[in-house]
Short mmCIF file of C-alpha atoms in Angstrom, two decimals:
data_model
loop_
_atom_site.label_atom_id
_atom_site.label_comp_id
_atom_site.label_asym_id
_atom_site.label_seq_id
_atom_site.Cartn_x
_atom_site.Cartn_y
_atom_site.Cartn_z
CA MET A 1091 -13.55 96.66 5.55
CA THR A 1092 -11.25 94.20 6.63
CA VAL A 1093 -7.62 95.18 7.41
CA GLU A 1094 -4.99 93.81 9.13
CA CYS A 1095 -4.18 94.99 12.86
CA ASP A 1096 -1.29 97.50 12.23
CA ALA A 1097 -4.05 99.08 9.99
CA VAL A 1098 -7.28 99.89 11.43
CA PRO A 1099 -8.24 103.31 10.39
CA THR A 1100 -8.52 106.44 13.06
CA ALA A 1101 -12.12 107.14 13.52
CA ALA A 1102 -13.50 109.40 10.71
CA THR A 1103 -15.15 112.51 12.29
CA LEU A 1104 -18.59 112.87 10.64
CA THR A 1105 -20.83 116.41 10.84
CA ALA A 1106 -24.73 116.44 10.80
CA THR A 1107 -26.96 118.97 9.37
CA ASP A 1108 -30.48 119.67 10.87
CA ASN A 1109 -33.60 121.38 9.90
CA CYS A 1110 -34.05 122.97 12.99
CA ASP A 1111 -30.69 122.89 15.10
CA PRO A 1112 -27.90 124.61 13.45
CA ALA A 1113 -25.47 122.54 15.41
CA PRO A 1114 -26.86 119.07 15.88
CA VAL A 1115 -24.80 116.93 18.46
CA VAL A 1116 -22.24 114.30 16.73
CA THR A 1117 -21.33 111.70 19.07
CA PHE A 1118 -19.35 108.53 17.98
CA SER A 1119 -19.02 105.27 19.73
CA GLN A 1120 -17.40 101.88 19.14
CA THR A 1121 -17.67 98.39 20.07
CA ARG A 1122 -15.08 95.47 19.83
CA THR A 1123 -15.94 91.98 19.17
CA ASP A 1124 -13.33 89.40 19.49
CA GLY A 1125 -12.35 86.73 17.17
CA ASN A 1126 -10.88 83.52 16.91
CA CYS A 1127 -7.43 85.31 18.26
CA ALA A 1128 -6.15 88.04 19.71
CA ASP A 1129 -5.56 90.40 16.86
CA ASN A 1130 -8.52 88.77 14.97
CA TYR A 1131 -11.81 91.05 16.03
CA THR A 1132 -14.42 93.00 14.60
CA LEU A 1133 -15.00 96.98 15.26
CA THR A 1134 -18.19 98.53 14.84
CA ARG A 1135 -18.21 102.40 14.77
CA THR A 1136 -21.23 104.30 15.32
CA TRP A 1137 -21.95 107.80 14.51
CA THR A 1138 -25.29 109.79 16.16
CA ALA A 1139 -26.47 113.02 15.15
CA THR A 1140 -28.91 114.33 17.98
CA ASP A 1141 -30.93 118.09 17.45
CA ARG A 1142 -32.16 119.85 20.38
CA CYS A 1143 -35.25 118.08 20.05
CA GLY A 1144 -33.81 114.69 20.54
CA ASN A 1145 -33.97 113.93 17.39
CA HIS A 1146 -31.69 111.82 16.05
CA SER A 1147 -30.14 109.54 13.17
CA SER A 1148 -26.75 107.27 13.21
CA LYS A 1149 -23.86 105.92 10.59
CA THR A 1150 -21.95 102.64 11.29
CA GLN A 1151 -18.99 101.63 9.87
CA ILE A 1152 -17.86 97.69 9.91
CA ILE A 1153 -14.01 97.26 10.29
CA THR A 1154 -13.12 93.67 10.20
CA VAL A 1155 -9.45 93.11 11.76
CA HIS A 1156 -7.78 89.61 10.51
CA ASP A 1157 -3.98 89.42 11.12
CA THR A 1158 -2.73 86.94 8.58
CA THR A 1159 0.97 88.51 8.50
CA ALA A 1160 3.81 85.81 10.04
CA PRO A 1161 6.22 87.44 12.24
CA GLU A 1162 9.31 88.68 10.40
CA LEU A 1163 12.44 86.31 11.76
CA SER A 1164 16.13 87.71 12.15
CA ALA A 1165 18.52 86.22 10.02
CA ALA A 1166 19.44 82.33 10.43
CA PRO A 1167 23.54 81.85 10.19
CA ALA A 1168 24.74 80.66 6.92
CA ALA A 1169 25.28 77.01 6.22
CA VAL A 1170 28.67 75.62 6.71
CA THR A 1171 30.66 72.33 6.69
CA VAL A 1172 32.91 71.93 9.98
CA GLU A 1173 34.25 69.06 11.71
CA CYS A 1174 32.82 67.73 14.32
CA ASP A 1175 34.35 69.03 17.12
CA ALA A 1176 33.67 72.39 15.48
CA VAL A 1177 29.73 72.45 15.49
CA PRO A 1178 28.62 75.96 16.30
CA THR A 1179 26.44 76.34 19.28
CA ALA A 1180 22.95 77.18 17.76
CA ALA A 1181 22.06 80.98 17.20
CA THR A 1182 19.14 82.94 19.14
CA LEU A 1183 17.29 84.28 16.61
CA THR A 1184 14.20 87.22 17.22
CA ALA A 1185 11.24 88.20 15.48
CA THR A 1186 9.19 90.94 15.11
CA ASP A 1187 5.28 91.10 14.26
CA ASN A 1188 2.84 93.51 12.79
CA CYS A 1189 0.19 92.77 15.62
CA ASP A 1190 2.08 90.59 18.28
CA PRO A 1191 4.60 92.65 20.32
CA ALA A 1192 6.02 89.42 21.59
CA PRO A 1193 5.71 86.60 18.88
CA VAL A 1194 7.19 83.40 20.12
CA VAL A 1195 10.30 81.64 18.25
CA THR A 1196 11.07 78.38 18.98
CA PHE A 1197 13.95 76.21 18.09
CA SER A 1198 14.69 72.57 16.50
CA GLN A 1199 17.40 70.78 14.88
CA THR A 1200 17.10 67.16 12.99
CA ARG A 1201 20.29 65.27 12.37
CA THR A 1202 20.56 63.22 8.73
CA ASP A 1203 23.54 60.21 9.95
CA GLY A 1204 26.03 59.61 7.14
CA ASN A 1205 28.10 57.38 6.27
CA CYS A 1206 30.24 57.42 9.78
CA ALA A 1207 29.35 58.32 13.34
CA ASP A 1208 30.99 61.43 12.89
CA ASN A 1209 29.82 62.25 9.69
CA TYR A 1210 26.72 63.64 9.69
CA THR A 1211 23.59 66.81 8.68
CA LEU A 1212 22.31 69.16 11.11
CA THR A 1213 18.89 71.13 9.88
CA ARG A 1214 18.51 73.91 12.70
CA THR A 1215 14.99 75.37 12.31
CA TRP A 1216 13.71 78.59 13.74
CA THR A 1217 9.95 78.99 13.78
CA ALA A 1218 8.14 82.80 15.12
CA THR A 1219 4.38 82.42 16.00
CA ASP A 1220 2.36 85.25 16.70
CA ARG A 1221 -0.47 85.10 18.91
CA CYS A 1222 -2.70 84.65 15.79
CA GLY A 1223 -0.88 81.37 14.70
CA ASN A 1224 1.03 83.27 11.81
CA HIS A 1225 4.54 81.69 11.86
CA SER A 1226 7.86 82.00 9.59
CA SER A 1227 11.07 79.57 9.74
CA LYS A 1228 14.36 80.17 8.94
CA THR A 1229 16.76 77.20 8.48
CA GLN A 1230 20.55 76.96 8.59
CA ILE A 1231 22.15 73.42 7.22
CA ILE A 1232 25.64 72.40 9.38
CA THR A 1233 27.21 69.72 7.26
CA VAL A 1234 29.83 67.68 9.81
CA HIS A 1235 32.65 66.22 8.25
CA ASP A 1236 35.41 64.30 10.35
CA THR A 1237 38.40 64.59 8.55
CA THR A 1238 40.94 64.81 11.20
CA ALA A 1239 43.22 61.56 11.96
CA PRO A 1240 43.50 60.75 15.63
CA VAL A 1241 46.72 61.94 17.44
CA LEU A 1242 48.80 59.42 18.70
CA SER A 1243 51.20 59.31 21.47
CA ALA A 1244 54.87 59.80 20.56
CA ALA A 1245 56.67 56.34 19.84
CA PRO A 1246 59.81 55.37 21.11
CA PRO A 1247 62.91 56.26 19.51
CA ALA A 1248 65.10 54.35 16.81
CA VAL A 1249 67.66 52.45 18.94
CA THR A 1250 70.09 49.76 17.98
CA VAL A 1251 70.44 46.95 20.56
CA GLU A 1252 71.78 43.36 20.50
CA CYS A 1253 69.36 40.46 20.25
CA ASN A 1254 68.91 39.86 23.67
CA ALA A 1255 68.09 43.46 24.47
CA VAL A 1256 64.87 44.02 22.37
CA PRO A 1257 63.03 46.12 24.08
CA THR A 1258 59.20 45.05 24.94
CA ALA A 1259 56.63 47.29 22.03
CA ALA A 1260 55.61 49.95 23.98
CA THR A 1261 51.81 50.59 24.41
CA LEU A 1262 50.65 54.14 22.49
CA THR A 1263 47.57 55.89 23.32
CA ALA A 1264 45.52 58.21 20.90
CA THR A 1265 42.69 61.05 21.05
CA ASP A 1266 40.67 62.22 18.62
CA ASN A 1267 38.19 65.06 17.67
CA SER A 1268 35.49 62.99 17.45
CA ASP A 1269 36.05 59.55 18.69
CA PRO A 1270 36.42 59.67 22.31
CA ASN A 1271 38.03 55.90 21.75
CA PRO A 1272 40.28 55.59 18.87
CA VAL A 1273 41.18 52.32 18.50
CA VAL A 1274 45.06 51.69 18.32
CA THR A 1275 46.47 48.50 16.08
CA PHE A 1276 49.99 47.37 16.41
CA SER A 1277 52.17 45.80 13.84
CA GLN A 1278 55.93 44.69 13.52
CA THR A 1279 57.54 43.27 10.27
CA ARG A 1280 61.42 41.71 10.38
CA THR A 1281 63.62 42.34 7.62
CA ASP A 1282 66.77 39.90 7.84
CA GLY A 1283 70.07 41.19 7.81
CA ASN A 1284 73.64 39.16 6.75
CA CYS A 1285 73.06 36.45 9.49
CA ALA A 1286 70.36 34.90 12.02
CA ASN A 1287 70.55 37.76 14.46
CA ASN A 1288 70.94 40.68 12.70
CA TYR A 1289 67.72 42.12 11.56
CA THR A 1290 65.50 45.02 11.51
CA LEU A 1291 62.48 45.68 13.25
CA ALA A 1292 59.76 48.04 12.06
CA ARG A 1293 57.28 48.57 14.53
CA THR A 1294 53.94 50.53 13.43
CA TRP A 1295 51.40 52.05 15.79
CA THR A 1296 48.15 53.00 13.96
CA ALA A 1297 44.96 54.95 15.43
CA THR A 1298 41.94 54.79 13.78
CA ASP A 1299 38.91 56.73 14.36
CA ARG A 1300 35.19 55.76 13.44
CA CYS A 1301 35.19 57.21 10.45
CA GLY A 1302 38.34 55.81 9.05
CA ASN A 1303 40.83 58.64 9.55
CA HIS A 1304 43.97 57.06 10.89
CA SER A 1305 47.57 58.25 11.78
CA SER A 1306 50.73 56.23 12.56
CA ARG A 1307 53.85 56.15 14.28
CA THR A 1308 57.24 54.02 13.32
CA GLN A 1309 59.81 52.67 15.61
CA VAL A 1310 62.87 51.13 13.95
CA ILE A 1311 65.01 48.92 16.16
CA THR A 1312 68.50 47.73 14.57
CA VAL A 1313 69.09 44.13 16.02
CA HIS A 1314 73.24 43.90 15.55
CA ASP A 1315 74.84 40.56 17.18
CA THR A 1316 78.22 41.63 18.13
CA THR A 1317 78.54 40.09 21.39
CA GLU A 1318 80.86 36.75 21.33
CA PRO A 1319 79.57 33.16 22.97
CA VAL A 1320 80.90 32.69 26.86
CA ILE A 1321 82.88 29.42 26.13
CA ALA A 1322 83.76 27.18 29.10
CA CYS A 1323 86.93 24.74 28.78
CA PRO A 1324 87.09 21.22 29.86
CA ALA A 1325 89.35 20.71 32.61
CA ASN A 1326 93.18 20.42 32.21
CA ILE A 1327 94.24 16.78 32.27
CA THR A 1328 97.20 15.16 33.28
CA THR A 1329 98.33 11.46 32.44
CA ASN A 1330 100.75 8.88 31.82
CA THR A 1331 102.16 7.06 28.67
CA THR A 1332 100.40 3.44 27.91
CA LEU A 1333 103.10 1.04 28.69
CA GLY A 1334 105.19 0.59 25.64
CA ASN A 1335 103.95 3.47 24.10
CA CYS A 1336 105.03 7.43 24.20
CA SER A 1337 101.69 7.88 23.68
CA THR A 1338 97.80 7.37 25.51
CA THR A 1339 94.43 7.95 24.38
CA VAL A 1340 92.81 10.67 26.41
CA VAL A 1341 88.97 11.37 26.41
CA VAL A 1342 89.37 15.11 26.63
CA GLY A 1343 85.47 15.58 26.79
CA THR A 1344 83.64 18.92 25.42
CA ALA A 1345 83.46 22.53 25.91
CA THR A 1346 80.90 24.00 26.51
CA ALA A 1347 79.23 27.63 25.26
CA THR A 1348 76.15 29.79 26.07
CA ASP A 1349 75.72 32.95 23.57
CA ASN A 1350 72.95 35.98 23.74
CA CYS A 1351 71.47 35.38 20.56
CA ASP A 1352 72.16 31.72 19.43
CA SER A 1353 70.94 28.73 21.51
CA HIS A 1354 73.73 26.11 19.95
CA PRO A 1355 76.74 28.19 18.77
CA THR A 1356 79.09 25.73 17.13
CA ILE A 1357 82.19 24.09 19.42
CA VAL A 1358 85.03 23.24 17.35
CA GLY A 1359 88.35 22.25 19.00
CA THR A 1360 91.65 22.11 17.27
CA ARG A 1361 95.07 20.47 18.64
CA SER A 1362 97.77 22.30 18.82
CA ASP A 1363 99.78 19.14 16.73
CA ASN A 1364 96.62 19.47 13.89
CA LYS A 1365 96.01 15.84 14.51
CA PRO A 1366 92.20 14.82 15.33
CA LEU A 1367 91.06 14.93 18.50
CA SER A 1368 90.82 11.29 19.13
CA ASP A 1369 94.46 9.96 18.48
CA PRO A 1370 96.75 9.43 20.88
CA TYR A 1371 98.37 12.54 22.61
CA PRO A 1372 102.19 12.12 22.73
CA LYS A 1373 104.64 12.65 25.43
CA GLY A 1374 104.64 16.10 26.45
CA VAL A 1375 102.17 19.23 26.27
CA THR A 1376 99.85 19.19 23.92
CA THR A 1377 97.27 22.38 23.85
CA ILE A 1378 93.78 21.74 22.56
CA THR A 1379 92.11 25.35 21.27
CA TRP A 1380 88.27 25.45 21.73
CA THR A 1381 86.32 27.67 19.59
CA ALA A 1382 82.81 28.79 20.08
CA THR A 1383 81.12 30.38 16.99
CA ASP A 1384 77.73 31.67 16.66
CA ALA A 1385 74.89 32.22 14.00
CA CYS A 1386 76.78 35.79 13.05
CA GLY A 1387 80.37 35.18 13.62
CA ASN A 1388 80.83 36.26 16.63
CA SER A 1389 83.68 33.57 18.22
CA ASN A 1390 85.51 33.13 21.98
CA THR A 1391 88.12 31.05 22.50
CA CYS A 1392 89.51 28.68 25.49
CA GLN A 1393 92.81 26.40 25.96
CA GLN A 1394 92.88 22.87 27.39
CA THR A 1395 96.11 21.55 28.19
CA ILE A 1396 96.75 17.39 27.47
CA THR A 1397 100.21 16.70 29.79
CA VAL A 1398 101.35 13.18 29.20
CA ILE A 1399 103.94 12.32 31.51
CA ASP A 1400 106.62 9.21 30.31
CA ASN A 1401 107.09 7.22 33.61
CA GLU A 1402 108.15 3.96 32.08
CA PRO A 1403 111.47 3.71 32.57
CA PRO A 1404 114.10 2.13 29.52
CA VAL A 1405 113.74 -2.12 28.73
CA LEU A 1406 117.00 -2.96 29.36
CA VAL A 1407 118.15 -6.47 28.72
CA CYS A 1408 121.63 -7.72 29.66
CA PRO A 1409 123.06 -10.94 27.74
CA GLY A 1410 123.81 -13.84 29.52
CA ASN A 1411 126.98 -14.54 31.34
CA GLN A 1412 129.75 -13.96 29.04
CA VAL A 1413 132.86 -15.91 28.48
CA VAL A 1414 135.54 -14.07 26.06
CA VAL A 1415 139.22 -14.40 25.54
CA ALA A 1416 141.79 -11.54 25.30
CA ASN A 1417 142.96 -11.04 22.12
CA THR A 1418 146.14 -12.55 20.72
CA ASN A 1419 148.57 -9.96 21.55
CA CYS A 1420 147.86 -11.00 25.54
CA THR A 1421 146.43 -7.73 26.34
CA GLY A 1422 143.18 -7.14 28.58
CA THR A 1423 141.68 -5.22 25.93
CA VAL A 1424 138.35 -7.75 25.38
CA VAL A 1425 135.21 -7.38 23.11
CA PHE A 1426 131.87 -8.90 24.17
CA THR A 1427 128.33 -8.35 23.80
CA LEU A 1428 126.64 -5.42 25.15
CA PRO A 1429 122.89 -4.87 26.83
CA THR A 1430 120.34 -4.23 24.72
CA VAL A 1431 118.29 -1.08 25.49
CA THR A 1432 114.90 0.08 24.34
CA ASP A 1433 112.40 2.84 25.60
CA ASN A 1434 109.06 3.52 24.93
CA CYS A 1435 110.07 7.48 23.72
CA ASP A 1436 113.79 7.71 23.55
CA ASP A 1437 115.44 6.40 20.33
CA ALA A 1438 119.06 7.05 21.72
CA VAL A 1439 118.75 5.87 25.02
CA ALA A 1440 122.48 4.13 26.09
CA ALA A 1441 123.25 1.63 28.45
CA ALA A 1442 126.10 3.34 30.55
CA GLY A 1443 128.71 0.94 31.74
CA THR A 1444 132.00 -0.44 30.37
CA ALA A 1445 132.12 -0.29 26.95
CA SER A 1446 133.26 -3.61 24.53
CA GLY A 1447 136.73 -3.04 23.83
CA SER A 1448 137.61 -2.07 26.97
CA VAL A 1449 140.73 -3.25 28.91
CA MET A 1450 139.93 -5.61 31.46
CA GLY A 1451 141.90 -7.86 33.60
CA LEU A 1452 141.71 -11.68 33.63
CA GLY A 1453 139.18 -12.98 35.61
CA VAL A 1454 135.33 -12.89 36.44
CA HIS A 1455 133.83 -9.34 36.34
CA ALA A 1456 130.48 -8.09 37.11
CA MET A 1457 129.31 -6.14 34.51
CA ILE A 1458 126.42 -3.37 35.87
CA TYR A 1459 124.79 -1.18 33.17
CA THR A 1460 122.12 1.74 33.67
CA ALA A 1461 120.16 3.38 31.40
CA LEU A 1462 118.40 6.70 31.69
CA ASP A 1463 115.76 8.08 29.37
CA THR A 1464 115.12 11.88 29.08
CA ALA A 1465 112.20 11.62 31.23
CA GLY A 1466 114.53 10.65 34.04
CA ASN A 1467 113.21 7.31 34.40
CA SER A 1468 115.84 4.51 34.67
CA ASN A 1469 116.48 0.93 34.72
CA SER A 1470 119.57 -1.37 35.55
CA CYS A 1471 120.71 -5.31 34.73
CA SER A 1472 123.92 -7.02 35.01
CA PHE A 1473 125.64 -9.53 34.26
CA GLN A 1474 129.43 -11.33 34.60
CA LEU A 1475 132.12 -11.68 32.13
CA THR A 1476 134.99 -14.13 32.45
CA VAL A 1477 137.71 -12.72 30.55
CA LEU A 1478 140.11 -16.00 29.39
CA ALA A 1479 143.93 -15.93 28.02
CA PRO A 1480 144.11 -17.46 24.72
CA VAL A 1481 146.15 -20.52 23.47
CA PHE A 1482 148.04 -20.52 20.93
CA VAL A 1483 148.03 -23.45 18.10
CA THR A 1484 151.15 -24.74 16.16
CA PHE A 1485 151.27 -27.45 13.60
CA GLN A 1486 154.11 -29.85 13.97
CA PRO A 1487 155.49 -31.50 11.40
CA PRO A 1488 154.83 -33.28 9.14
CA LEU A 1489 152.33 -30.53 8.77
CA ALA A 1490 154.49 -27.57 9.76
CA GLY A 1491 154.06 -24.56 7.53
CA GLN A 1492 151.73 -23.83 4.45
CA PRO A 1493 151.20 -24.55 1.89
CA VAL A 1494 151.41 -28.97 2.33
CA ALA A 1495 151.78 -29.97 -1.25
CA ASN A 1496 150.57 -33.63 -2.10
CA LYS A 1497 150.07 -34.73 1.86
CA ILE A 1498 146.53 -36.30 0.76
CA ARG A 1499 145.97 -38.88 -1.11
CA ARG A 1500 143.23 -41.43 -1.05
CA GLY A 1501 144.08 -44.43 1.16
CA GLN A 1502 146.51 -42.04 3.21
CA VAL A 1503 146.84 -41.95 6.76
CA VAL A 1504 147.66 -38.14 7.49
CA PRO A 1505 148.96 -37.72 10.97
CA HIS A 1506 148.00 -33.91 12.50
CA LYS A 1507 150.63 -32.96 15.55
CA VAL A 1508 150.20 -29.44 17.22
CA ARG A 1509 151.61 -27.92 20.16
CA LEU A 1510 149.78 -25.47 22.43
CA THR A 1511 151.43 -22.56 24.46
CA ASN A 1512 149.96 -19.57 26.59
CA CYS A 1513 151.04 -16.16 26.84
CA SER A 1514 154.05 -16.61 28.43
CA GLY A 1515 155.21 -19.23 26.17
CA ALA A 1516 154.45 -22.35 28.42
CA THR A 1517 152.74 -25.53 26.84
CA VAL A 1518 149.65 -25.98 27.75
CA THR A 1519 148.44 -29.92 27.92
CA SER A 1520 145.65 -29.97 30.56
CA GLY A 1521 142.07 -28.23 31.04
CA VAL A 1522 141.06 -27.88 27.09
CA THR A 1523 140.04 -29.91 24.58
CA VAL A 1524 141.27 -29.67 21.20
CA LYS A 1525 139.56 -30.65 17.91
CA LEU A 1526 140.41 -31.27 14.23
CA LYS A 1527 137.96 -30.83 11.54
CA VAL A 1528 138.84 -30.91 7.65
CA LEU A 1529 137.07 -28.57 5.30
CA GLY A 1530 137.16 -29.40 1.30
CA ILE A 1531 137.10 -27.04 -1.77
CA ASP A 1532 136.16 -27.86 -4.92
CA SER A 1533 137.32 -26.60 -8.14
CA GLY A 1534 134.39 -24.32 -8.41
CA ASN A 1535 135.26 -22.98 -5.00
CA ASN A 1536 132.14 -24.76 -3.23
CA THR A 1537 132.72 -25.84 -0.15
CA ILE A 1538 132.42 -29.82 1.09
CA PHE A 1539 132.21 -30.18 4.48
CA GLN A 1540 134.11 -33.50 5.89
CA ASP A 1541 133.80 -34.41 9.28
CA VAL A 1542 136.76 -36.41 10.75
CA ILE A 1543 135.65 -40.08 11.25
CA GLU A 1544 137.00 -41.61 14.56
CA ASP A 1545 136.36 -44.63 16.33
CA ALA A 1546 136.23 -45.32 19.74
CA ASN A 1547 139.74 -44.74 20.74
CA GLY A 1548 140.12 -41.67 18.71
CA VAL A 1549 141.70 -43.23 15.72
CA GLY A 1550 140.01 -41.90 12.30
CA SER A 1551 139.58 -45.13 10.37
CA ASP A 1552 136.07 -46.98 10.98
CA GLY A 1553 133.73 -44.55 8.93
CA THR A 1554 130.96 -44.85 11.23
CA VAL A 1555 131.04 -42.48 13.94
CA THR A 1556 130.77 -38.31 12.03
CA SER A 1557 131.85 -36.00 14.63
CA ASP A 1558 135.04 -33.28 15.16
CA GLY A 1559 138.18 -35.35 15.57
CA ILE A 1560 139.37 -34.96 19.16
CA MET A 1561 143.03 -34.92 19.36
CA GLN A 1562 144.94 -36.93 22.01
CA LEU A 1563 147.54 -35.97 24.31
CA THR A 1564 150.95 -37.80 23.72
CA ASP A 1565 154.56 -36.16 24.82
CA GLY A 1566 152.73 -32.56 25.34
CA GLN A 1567 151.52 -32.47 22.27
CA PHE A 1568 148.62 -33.35 20.63
CA HIS A 1569 147.82 -35.55 17.86
CA PHE A 1570 145.08 -37.27 15.23
CA ASN A 1571 145.45 -39.40 12.41
CA LEU A 1572 143.82 -38.58 9.53
CA ASP A 1573 142.82 -41.95 7.63
CA THR A 1574 141.40 -40.81 3.89
CA SER A 1575 140.40 -44.73 2.43
CA ASN A 1576 137.22 -44.29 4.56
CA PHE A 1577 136.13 -41.16 3.58
CA THR A 1578 132.53 -41.73 2.67
CA ASP A 1579 131.87 -39.44 -0.26
CA PRO A 1580 133.50 -41.50 -3.01
CA ASN A 1581 133.70 -37.54 -4.97
CA THR A 1582 135.34 -35.96 -2.15
CA VAL A 1583 139.23 -36.69 -3.02
CA ALA A 1584 138.57 -36.32 -6.65
CA SER A 1585 136.46 -33.05 -6.79
CA ALA A 1586 138.39 -31.23 -4.06
CA ARG A 1587 141.13 -28.86 -5.09
CA PHE A 1588 142.05 -28.73 -1.42
CA TYR A 1589 141.47 -29.58 1.94
CA GLN A 1590 142.28 -27.21 4.77
CA SER A 1591 142.80 -28.84 8.51
CA THR A 1592 141.58 -26.73 11.32
CA VAL A 1593 142.63 -27.28 15.05
CA THR A 1594 140.48 -25.58 17.62
CA VAL A 1595 141.57 -25.21 21.36
CA ILE A 1596 138.16 -25.15 23.50
CA ASP A 1597 138.31 -24.47 27.58
CA ASN A 1598 136.55 -27.45 29.38
CA THR A 1599 135.29 -25.17 32.13
CA THR A 1600 133.27 -22.53 29.99
CA GLY A 1601 133.21 -23.82 26.35
CA ALA A 1602 135.09 -21.03 25.04
CA VAL A 1603 137.51 -21.18 22.27
CA LEU A 1604 141.01 -20.48 23.47
CA GLY A 1605 142.55 -20.78 20.18
CA SER A 1606 142.12 -21.87 16.48
CA THR A 1607 144.67 -22.42 13.64
CA SER A 1608 144.41 -23.54 10.08
CA VAL A 1609 146.61 -25.57 7.51
CA VAL A 1610 146.18 -26.11 4.01
CA LEU A 1611 146.46 -29.74 2.44
CA GLU A 1612 146.66 -29.59 -1.34
CA THR A 1613 145.73 -32.45 -3.88
CA LYS A 1614 146.51 -32.62 -7.44
CA GLN A 1615 144.08 -35.35 -8.24
#
């Protein structure tokens, strides 16, 4: 018979009968012949009956023991799907065998890679083998799938800063359950605000493991430019007016400015009189307000003063020396030409000194005048004023009194006689020249000038010399005979409505007119 090693039957007990011996002895023997393994062998069992006379007979049984049963393994763990950091340790399985008291259990594992380094399948196999090579296996399938994103370190908090205080991007690190070196990338996006230096930065750090799992951290930085520029004005300037002007041209320079955000803030200067900076600056203080404005409208100002000083004195021009004649009332009230005064700045600068129309004594006076402008600049000038007494002219007969009717005819000689007196009534006969001039007026009230014609002896008769007639002194009176016969204009007498004779007294020293009077000579041509 052939049996498994755990099914070898117990040796049977055989009995024997003998023809002589009522109780022959039955003996049993067994031999083992090993096979190719410890539990493959052959048992030869022999029973021998021997009587008392030594006669014997035998029976044999052949048992073939053949181990064909595999060991029995304990249960393998169930199939699982886990993260790569949760792969279980391989279990220890045990085995029992119908023949081998200690079958050998071996373990093996194979890995089948997936679509990334941390996605794969583990096939775990336990195999139990007995001494005859019979074996059995158990298998566990572990599916490893990385679905866990890396863990990033904390991002900096959201902040609001000035544009010159934007922090440097932080360096974040990451850990991962599978990847020892997840990749951390950084990106930044800018969203512009209402001006060039108002904007928002969104900073994003992303950690990605070998299987593409990723996580992100974000920091929002609000950049707001609220800082005004720093401005520096040019130096204040003090200068004088330009000669002849109440202003001067000034090179004022330009303010400078720096800004925490804007490299070129706009700089504008505004004068207190709202004129262009390049225009002349008037006397006094002009303020320039310089304003620096950055790209976000933050501004700052400073002020520069331009002080223009009037250091130019007034222009005071005195007239030349003057000769005036006291009034006909013989008082000292005299009228004369005053100095002229102009100033580069002041329109109402006056020359301080004796006023025209003042009461002054006869003689020579030193007239000194001073002009002072509002800036305290002054100038002076002077001249001489000679005050002369007046001379009074009185026509004597036949021309005394006015009008003198029909006193002039063509071809007539009209005698002119005048007496000169001073303020005290005394006759004046020296130091003067007495001139006669005739003025003709026609019917249309047009003036016809007719100079008196005189000869070398002062007689108006030759018709060759045209000048004022010089009256001659005779017996304390001044005489001149007007001869109309040689008037050169043939229409003079015919067209004249009347003639007017004027006598003028001239001071021989100064040339001043000391007195004058006229008489009308009517005509009825």
